[in-house]
XYZ file of C-alpha atoms in Angstrom:
619
model
C 204.532 78.804 126.386
C 204.874 82.256 127.848
C 207.523 84.573 126.533
C 208.972 85.056 129.985
C 209.985 81.424 130.178
C 212.002 81.540 127.001
C 215.710 81.986 126.762
C 217.178 85.435 126.134
C 217.615 86.789 122.622
C 220.882 85.811 120.954
C 223.860 88.116 120.723
C 225.622 87.327 117.462
C 229.132 88.650 117.899
C 230.037 88.122 114.268
C 228.557 91.484 113.332
C 230.311 94.771 113.890
C 228.537 97.314 116.061
C 228.963 100.180 113.666
C 228.319 98.549 110.292
C 224.575 97.869 110.720
C 223.783 101.392 111.861
C 225.381 102.828 108.742
C 223.742 100.286 106.452
C 220.301 100.858 107.894
C 220.755 104.595 107.611
C 221.525 104.054 103.952
C 218.569 101.738 103.461
C 216.063 104.106 105.056
C 217.335 107.297 103.438
C 216.698 106.435 99.786
C 213.727 108.117 98.094
C 210.671 106.508 96.560
C 211.723 107.057 92.995
C 208.441 106.760 91.145
C 206.115 108.618 93.459
C 205.360 111.313 90.882
C 204.700 108.800 88.095
C 201.439 107.658 86.561
C 199.763 105.322 89.076
C 198.361 103.187 86.245
C 201.758 102.462 84.677
C 202.801 98.799 84.936
C 206.341 97.838 85.868
C 208.300 94.634 86.098
C 208.101 94.111 89.864
C 210.385 91.607 91.566
C 210.108 90.784 95.264
C 213.421 89.468 96.539
C 214.245 87.766 99.841
C 217.971 87.665 100.619
C 220.267 86.693 103.443
C 221.573 90.128 104.402
C 224.816 88.735 105.799
C 225.835 86.469 102.893
C 223.827 88.239 100.134
C 222.419 84.847 99.101
C 219.109 85.210 97.246
C 216.577 83.014 99.047
C 213.640 83.744 96.746
C 212.616 85.904 93.783
C 209.042 86.426 92.602
C 208.275 88.607 89.551
C 205.137 90.009 87.977
C 204.075 92.936 85.766
C 201.759 95.249 87.719
C 201.376 98.894 88.792
C 203.221 100.045 91.871
C 201.647 99.489 95.294
C 199.198 96.900 93.938
C 201.066 93.588 94.111
C 202.031 92.104 97.467
C 202.163 88.337 96.955
C 203.003 85.700 99.508
C 206.753 85.121 99.491
C 208.497 81.879 100.357
C 211.964 80.818 101.421
C 213.500 77.666 102.841
C 214.595 77.839 106.470
C 217.174 75.143 105.684
C 219.218 77.820 103.908
C 219.353 79.920 107.072
C 220.251 76.887 109.223
C 222.816 75.763 106.603
C 221.599 72.186 106.707
C 223.196 71.374 103.350
C 226.607 72.081 104.900
C 226.100 69.529 107.695
C 228.265 66.425 107.847
C 227.266 62.952 108.975
C 224.987 61.710 106.257
C 221.414 62.261 105.127
C 219.896 60.928 108.350
C 221.462 63.779 110.340
C 220.053 66.332 107.908
C 216.585 64.793 108.212
C 216.769 64.856 111.997
C 217.916 68.481 111.883
C 214.976 69.451 109.653
C 212.480 67.862 112.038
C 214.155 69.563 115.006
C 214.084 72.890 113.162
C 210.321 72.651 112.584
C 209.636 71.554 116.146
C 211.740 74.228 117.853
C 210.633 76.996 115.476
C 211.867 80.532 114.997
C 211.048 84.158 115.786
C 211.773 87.416 113.949
C 212.159 91.100 114.808
C 211.998 94.058 112.383
C 215.189 96.071 112.025
C 213.703 99.368 110.867
C 212.000 100.616 114.016
C 212.125 104.253 115.054
C 211.751 106.101 118.325
C 212.205 104.410 121.727
C 211.717 100.900 120.306
C 214.802 101.319 118.141
C 216.951 101.617 121.259
C 215.048 98.858 123.044
C 215.434 96.344 120.226
C 219.100 97.077 119.568
C 221.146 96.821 116.428
C 221.982 93.961 114.098
C 224.420 92.540 116.667
C 221.378 91.256 118.577
C 219.406 90.684 115.355
C 217.085 93.478 116.570
C 215.717 91.164 119.301
C 217.361 92.640 122.404
C 213.966 92.452 124.141
C 211.090 89.983 123.801
C 208.772 92.905 123.124
C 210.555 93.307 119.787
C 209.293 89.983 118.410
C 206.483 90.507 115.875
C 206.172 87.042 114.319
C 207.138 83.468 115.225
C 206.172 79.845 114.627
C 206.887 76.329 115.918
C 205.840 74.332 118.978
C 207.050 77.169 121.222
C 204.951 79.751 119.391
C 203.432 82.503 121.523
C 201.081 85.382 120.845
C 202.684 88.444 119.231
C 201.503 91.651 117.606
C 202.050 91.255 113.819
C 203.756 94.191 112.135
C 204.317 94.524 108.397
C 204.704 90.787 107.739
C 203.960 87.438 109.340
C 206.181 84.399 108.845
C 204.772 80.899 109.280
C 205.578 77.346 108.262
C 203.698 76.186 105.182
C 203.737 72.576 106.372
C 206.291 71.744 109.073
C 208.530 68.699 108.937
C 207.566 65.588 110.910
C 209.212 62.256 111.648
C 207.530 60.803 108.574
C 207.903 63.836 106.311
C 211.369 65.336 106.174
C 212.057 66.344 102.583
C 214.351 69.247 101.715
C 211.332 71.555 101.214
C 209.351 70.832 104.363
C 210.781 73.866 106.190
C 209.257 76.287 103.706
C 208.374 79.643 105.307
C 205.514 81.790 104.008
C 205.846 85.580 104.292
C 202.482 87.334 104.213
C 202.205 91.123 104.010
C 200.046 93.017 106.497
C 197.989 96.034 105.433
C 200.417 98.455 107.097
C 203.202 97.200 104.842
C 201.318 98.043 101.651
C 201.542 101.793 102.240
C 205.256 101.959 103.069
C 207.509 103.456 100.395
C 210.776 101.915 101.617
C 210.447 98.520 99.977
C 212.597 99.570 96.997
C 215.459 100.169 99.434
C 214.832 96.951 101.333
C 213.614 96.280 104.891
C 215.482 93.952 107.240
C 214.300 91.418 109.824
C 216.441 89.600 112.357
C 215.513 85.906 112.064
C 216.400 83.807 115.121
C 216.273 80.015 115.241
C 214.914 78.775 118.552
C 217.844 76.604 119.600
C 220.896 76.359 121.838
C 223.444 77.722 121.133
C 221.808 80.818 119.714
C 221.883 81.149 115.944
C 220.218 83.405 113.407
C 220.696 85.656 110.435
C 219.276 88.944 109.107
C 217.065 88.672 106.037
C 216.071 91.492 103.714
C 212.819 91.839 101.792
C 213.175 94.161 98.826
C 211.125 95.292 95.835
C 213.054 95.715 92.571
C 211.331 97.948 89.999
C 212.275 97.668 86.330
C 210.613 98.835 83.118
C 207.980 96.450 81.816
C 209.845 96.202 78.515
C 213.501 95.397 77.916
C 215.600 98.094 76.180
C 216.764 97.072 72.683
C 219.174 98.766 70.274
C 218.120 100.631 67.130
C 220.595 101.685 64.473
C 222.914 100.509 61.738
C 225.982 99.784 63.864
C 226.193 96.022 64.321
C 229.132 96.391 66.711
C 226.854 98.122 69.216
C 223.510 96.533 68.477
C 224.591 92.944 67.915
C 223.448 90.852 64.967
C 220.652 89.178 66.892
C 218.532 91.558 69.031
C 217.232 89.931 72.211
C 213.656 88.820 72.637
C 211.381 91.361 74.390
C 210.717 88.848 77.161
C 214.387 88.217 77.782
C 215.920 89.975 80.769
C 219.438 89.570 79.401
C 221.246 92.869 79.234
C 221.828 94.298 75.762
C 225.503 93.757 74.900
C 227.575 96.892 74.577
C 231.215 97.686 73.970
C 233.448 97.196 77.004
C 234.433 100.285 79.050
C 237.626 102.004 77.930
C 241.020 101.163 79.345
C 244.369 102.775 79.026
C 245.336 100.252 76.368
C 242.195 100.679 74.269
C 242.057 104.403 73.789
C 242.831 104.085 70.100
C 242.820 101.393 67.450
C 245.713 100.521 65.138
C 245.673 102.621 62.020
C 243.778 105.520 63.592
C 245.093 108.821 64.869
C 244.095 109.689 68.461
C 242.143 112.917 68.645
C 243.784 115.775 70.531
C 242.191 116.695 73.875
C 239.246 119.040 73.486
C 239.651 122.062 75.804
C 235.850 122.438 75.921
C 235.249 118.846 77.035
C 234.919 119.636 80.724
C 232.482 122.487 80.074
C 230.423 120.374 77.682
C 230.079 117.451 80.081
C 229.444 119.784 83.005
C 226.659 121.478 81.014
C 225.159 118.028 80.506
C 225.101 117.485 84.259
C 223.706 120.976 84.823
C 220.927 120.411 82.277
C 220.024 117.136 83.985
C 219.986 118.914 87.350
C 217.677 121.694 86.103
C 215.197 119.205 84.651
C 215.277 117.126 87.836
C 215.053 120.121 90.166
C 211.980 121.475 88.381
C 210.133 118.161 88.262
C 211.205 116.618 91.581
C 212.735 119.321 93.807
C 212.701 117.101 96.898
C 215.234 114.765 95.279
C 217.833 117.513 94.732
C 218.191 118.610 98.351
C 221.461 116.645 98.529
C 222.464 114.335 95.715
C 225.194 113.268 93.308
C 224.776 113.141 89.533
C 227.217 110.774 87.845
C 228.480 110.132 84.323
C 229.701 106.621 83.550
C 232.988 106.085 81.747
C 231.535 103.123 79.874
C 228.695 103.040 77.320
C 225.828 103.511 76.823
C 226.007 107.280 77.287
C 222.460 107.928 76.064
C 219.190 106.044 76.153
C 216.003 106.476 74.178
C 212.513 106.494 75.696
C 209.827 105.692 73.138
C 207.331 108.566 72.923
C 203.802 109.122 71.628
C 204.142 112.889 71.417
C 202.702 114.688 68.427
C 204.774 115.418 65.357
C 204.157 117.757 62.430
C 203.548 116.570 58.874
C 204.764 119.478 56.790
C 205.863 120.190 53.251
C 208.206 122.902 54.520
C 211.563 121.616 55.711
C 212.535 124.856 57.464
C 211.398 123.389 60.765
C 213.948 120.569 60.540
C 217.330 121.077 62.171
C 219.212 119.284 59.429
C 222.508 120.523 60.801
C 221.853 118.243 63.778
C 221.678 115.072 61.709
C 223.303 112.434 63.899
C 225.080 109.322 62.657
C 224.561 107.608 65.991
C 223.101 104.352 67.254
C 221.006 104.278 70.422
C 222.089 101.069 72.130
C 219.135 101.129 74.555
C 215.567 102.062 73.618
C 212.676 101.190 75.930
C 209.032 102.035 76.442
C 206.218 102.064 73.902
C 205.571 104.865 71.433
C 204.916 105.858 67.837
C 206.538 103.794 65.081
C 206.677 104.333 61.341
C 207.505 101.844 58.601
C 208.144 98.114 58.634
C 209.172 97.356 62.209
C 210.849 93.944 62.676
C 209.268 91.509 65.166
C 212.171 91.971 67.583
C 211.252 95.665 67.988
C 207.463 95.633 67.709
C 207.038 95.782 71.476
C 208.353 99.363 71.235
C 205.313 100.368 69.160
C 202.132 101.617 70.752
C 200.895 102.626 67.308
C 202.457 101.944 63.896
C 201.886 104.451 61.083
C 202.449 104.289 57.355
C 204.497 107.047 55.804
C 202.484 108.925 53.134
C 203.649 108.471 49.579
C 203.710 112.215 48.983
C 206.807 114.213 49.799
C 206.542 115.480 53.357
C 208.716 116.095 56.357
C 207.804 114.541 59.698
C 209.019 116.982 62.353
C 208.856 115.898 66.042
C 208.515 118.244 68.992
C 211.494 120.141 70.352
C 212.539 117.389 72.777
C 212.036 114.321 70.544
C 214.050 112.511 67.891
C 213.481 109.806 65.335
C 215.530 106.687 66.114
C 215.752 104.898 62.771
C 217.512 101.869 61.437
C 219.721 104.333 59.571
C 220.626 106.303 62.705
C 219.353 109.108 64.916
C 217.708 111.944 62.979
C 215.721 115.086 63.894
C 213.305 114.690 60.936
C 212.089 112.117 58.434
C 211.853 112.866 54.747
C 209.173 110.698 53.161
C 210.870 111.058 49.818
C 213.761 108.862 50.888
C 211.913 106.697 53.411
C 211.121 103.194 52.158
C 208.074 101.710 53.849
C 209.077 98.212 52.825
C 212.364 98.061 54.729
C 212.957 101.236 56.778
C 211.497 101.957 60.200
C 211.753 104.649 62.880
C 210.635 105.038 66.478
C 209.799 108.415 68.022
C 212.025 108.745 71.089
C 213.145 111.223 73.675
C 216.937 111.090 74.067
C 218.107 111.256 77.668
C 221.745 111.176 78.831
C 222.721 108.204 80.962
C 223.160 110.206 84.144
C 223.010 108.237 87.385
C 221.352 109.683 90.477
C 222.566 108.855 93.973
C 221.464 110.317 97.285
C 224.095 112.235 99.214
C 223.918 109.786 102.116
C 224.394 106.608 100.072
C 227.195 108.083 97.953
C 229.255 109.400 100.848
C 228.957 106.157 102.799
C 230.955 104.433 100.063
C 234.014 106.503 100.980
C 233.884 105.579 104.657
C 235.471 102.213 103.911
C 236.745 101.545 107.401
C 233.171 101.176 108.651
C 232.457 98.431 106.134
C 234.893 95.793 107.346
C 232.417 92.901 107.095
C 229.410 93.642 104.924
C 229.483 95.844 101.869
C 226.449 97.068 100.048
C 226.301 98.803 96.723
C 224.588 102.198 96.653
C 221.275 102.243 94.863
C 221.661 104.305 91.670
C 218.836 105.446 89.412
C 219.027 106.811 85.913
C 217.795 110.262 84.999
C 215.021 108.752 82.863
C 213.630 106.897 85.883
C 213.860 109.959 88.122
C 212.024 112.114 85.567
C 209.414 109.412 85.032
C 209.876 109.531 81.263
C 209.363 105.841 80.705
C 206.023 105.864 82.503
C 204.077 107.940 80.022
C 205.511 106.106 77.033
C 203.993 102.846 78.261
C 200.406 104.036 78.711
C 200.239 106.355 75.729
C 199.678 109.601 77.582
C 202.749 111.325 76.175
C 206.128 111.854 77.776
C 205.507 115.507 78.527
C 202.464 114.613 80.642
C 204.707 113.697 83.544
C 206.987 116.703 83.211
C 205.658 120.078 84.274
C 205.848 121.529 80.817
C 208.566 120.993 78.262
C 210.255 124.299 79.100
C 212.410 122.786 81.832
C 213.707 120.145 79.403
C 214.906 122.697 76.868
C 218.165 123.363 78.701
C 218.764 119.637 78.920
C 218.022 119.342 75.189
C 220.487 122.163 74.484
C 223.212 120.367 76.435
C 222.386 117.101 74.656
C 222.598 118.789 71.247
C 225.973 120.273 72.149
C 227.323 116.917 73.274
C 225.916 115.008 70.286
C 227.335 117.628 67.941
C 230.794 117.011 69.406
C 230.289 113.261 69.134
C 229.205 113.558 65.503
C 232.225 115.741 64.770
C 234.481 113.052 66.210
C 232.806 110.346 64.125
C 233.215 112.429 60.975
C 236.952 112.615 61.597
C 237.062 108.850 61.921
C 235.093 108.035 58.788
C 238.244 107.166 56.879
C 238.440 104.063 59.097
C 235.943 101.210 59.216
C 232.466 102.620 59.819
C 231.464 99.945 62.305
C 234.550 100.698 64.411
C 234.171 104.474 64.475
C 231.789 104.464 67.405
C 234.018 102.006 69.277
C 236.893 104.505 69.082
C 234.482 107.276 70.007
C 233.308 105.432 73.104
C 236.904 104.940 74.188
C 237.515 108.649 73.622
C 234.418 109.548 75.629
C 235.679 107.399 78.485
C 239.017 109.224 78.391
C 237.217 112.583 78.486
C 235.539 111.571 81.729
C 238.831 110.243 83.091
C 240.361 113.686 82.424
C 237.610 115.256 84.539
C 238.377 112.880 87.404
C 242.122 113.454 87.157
C 241.529 117.199 87.213
C 239.554 116.931 90.447
C 236.377 118.331 88.888
C 234.322 115.311 89.900
C 234.420 112.529 92.478
C 235.222 109.055 91.145
C 233.200 106.045 92.287
C 233.283 102.645 90.562
C 233.902 103.915 87.055
C 231.622 106.940 87.345
C 232.349 110.663 87.474
C 230.018 112.255 90.034
C 229.053 115.888 90.672
C 227.449 117.111 93.889
C 224.176 119.042 93.626
C 221.742 120.630 96.046
C 219.106 123.343 95.801
C 221.826 125.921 95.197
C 222.934 124.164 92.003
C 225.672 121.858 90.756
C 229.110 122.125 92.375
C 231.870 122.039 89.779
C 234.724 121.289 92.213
C 232.968 118.209 93.557
C 236.108 116.512 94.897
C 236.675 119.309 97.413
C 232.975 119.261 98.259
C 233.151 115.531 98.933
C 236.133 115.948 101.271
C 234.325 118.702 103.148
C 231.140 116.657 103.567
C 233.085 113.584 104.690
C 234.909 115.683 107.307
C 231.579 117.065 108.541
C 230.089 113.571 108.756
C 233.166 112.337 110.649
C 232.938 115.147 113.226
C 229.207 114.598 113.678
C 229.698 110.866 114.111
C 232.546 111.286 116.604
C 230.472 113.704 118.685
C 227.796 111.025 119.117
C 230.153 108.154 119.950
C 231.107 106.781 123.335
C 234.729 106.561 124.437
C 234.921 102.874 123.516
C 233.559 103.462 120.008
C 236.061 106.295 119.577
C 238.875 103.879 120.418
C 237.512 101.407 117.911
C 237.400 103.997 115.146
C 240.930 105.128 115.902
C 242.278 101.577 115.713
C 239.894 98.795 114.582
C 242.161 96.071 115.995
C 242.155 97.664 119.450
C 238.764 96.213 120.457
C 239.899 92.741 119.350
C 243.077 93.061 121.411
C 241.154 94.259 124.464
C 238.603 91.439 124.242
C 241.467 88.916 123.913
C 243.567 89.977 126.911
C 240.826 91.399 129.150
C 239.617 88.008 130.412
C 243.015 86.644 131.494
C 243.952 90.041 132.949
C 240.827 90.215 135.130
C 241.371 86.628 136.277
C 244.970 87.420 137.282
C 243.856 90.502 139.241
C 241.238 88.463 141.109
C 243.839 85.834 142.009
C 246.276 88.462 143.304
C 243.542 90.232 145.289
C 241.676 87.351 146.901
C 244.279 84.588 146.581
C 246.127 85.233 149.904
C 242.862 85.319 151.884
C 241.619 82.117 150.343
C 245.007 80.416 150.887
C 245.126 81.434 154.587
C 241.606 80.164 155.082
C 242.481 76.824 153.537
C 245.628 76.473 155.672
C 243.670 77.256 158.878
C 241.006 74.702 157.976
C 243.613 72.028 157.246
C 245.453 72.792 160.528
C 242.233 72.453 162.576
C 241.490 69.109 160.962
C 244.991 67.848 161.696
C 244.722 68.906 165.391
C 241.486 66.977 165.769
C 243.038 63.855 164.296
C 246.101 64.236 166.537
C 243.904 64.533 169.661
C 241.952 61.416 168.724
C 245.192 59.435 168.405
C 246.430 60.543 171.850
C 243.160 59.661 173.631
C 243.373 56.072 172.426
C 246.688 55.548 174.395
C 245.175 56.304 177.836
C 242.332 54.770 179.944
C 239.941 57.058 181.717
C 239.908 56.860 185.610
C 236.718 55.899 187.396
C 235.010 58.503 189.526
C 233.871 58.000 193.227
C 230.283 57.425 192.247
C 231.268 54.699 189.837
C 233.407 53.048 192.593
C 230.492 52.990 195.109
C 228.266 51.378 192.598
């Protein structure tokens, strides 16, 4: 069947006109976060198909593979889009609906076009199918020839009158070659899926690639409150349990004395953000053009990336910074690096190579950016004299603060709440370790510093980390008169309060439990709250300058468009009646009067007999 003979594309009025434009801008503006990484590094890749309107996950497929190498066929059930399970009337109606769905078919249009086609195909209100030229894939008895783009969607085995199980409307998504070079999959690409039926019905679906480390972070350290008594299996994707974020009622435990506010707290935490910015700006300058760097109020505050960097075996302890001995537990360690001692089975996946500590008295000194994460705590050096090979173990790690990276666009959209009246979408946040690519080198054994352009740019970050850890250790020392296992719990609550003080002081912008600082190529802005207000005002003026008069009314009062659409129909009908009603009424009265005159004349003629003419008389 030709496309011209088909019905027009549906107009789904359940979607707001402004929401999709903002969401798509967010989806297409996020960076490809691992572009500078090692191309041979495997990751835990998960392809996810979701209903973009309801956020229902239609399918998830996972595999460990390098980036840009794994594009499997994806599947989802069209019954979930058609909501067949919600139908009433018994199983026979559902079976008939499935057969009808396979026979009538579907068609889909991509929602990430650019240039003239973006205007031609419309927004999500029309499911990006405002014109038939926008259709790139379809299937069913009404299938017609289209130009495939990025993906094709086809029935695996359509339903028939004799085969109507709940899985017969399975749709296969196959990637085209053009899709395998696009870097936007981690942000998600959207298609408008239309069911070929009357009345029109459809839903947007999103195809997204989720990238996670190939190994699951596990805790290392003596604190059972943080690590848990039973470390998770390496294959488990369950998140490592940590202490709950602080609240106003949990800032101190009974029997302990709350620490007085540290006047240097704001400077110390700001230096941590600045060190993260310097390291990120030197390694990936394109990502710092406009971004927000955030500190979370809840733990973990640091993470360890297993490293295979070189360390020095020396008899001279002068190279060890013993004053930096840390009594801390790293609640998340990931990657694969150098291990020493008897590593338990639950942590052996962290070891790329396992060494035996020499029996002679030596000091194992890591490089300037590395630490030893041991079962006894975080330490800058290992003394073989006190290390017991039979029960102790350590992993060489690089300590990185848990700083979250967000693009300027995605962060600022969260504060424009009035444009998200229907669908809300969380901003994609990435940790500093992912942005720096630190976990990549640890997995393939090339060394963490191989991905960073020299270790010099990490020195300022290391200095800020040392300063912060020194303050943390000082706080723990003051709490040692209480239970040891609870000291870090109190500390974490205190750290959360420190960040709350920054937010209350207006030094950072608060978003979902995080304290965020704005950064661009000029550096980190300390008064980020004022910067956020300024950028939101600029975005508002720019948006208003591009809006039509009707959109401006909608933004001023969101209920105005609903009111107009409600009363506009009856108002127009009333105006038409008042304008053309008298003419139509006069015409009807004239017509009725003419008909009555004809009937009256016919009645009168029946009462008289016509006279004969002379010719009739002669005959």
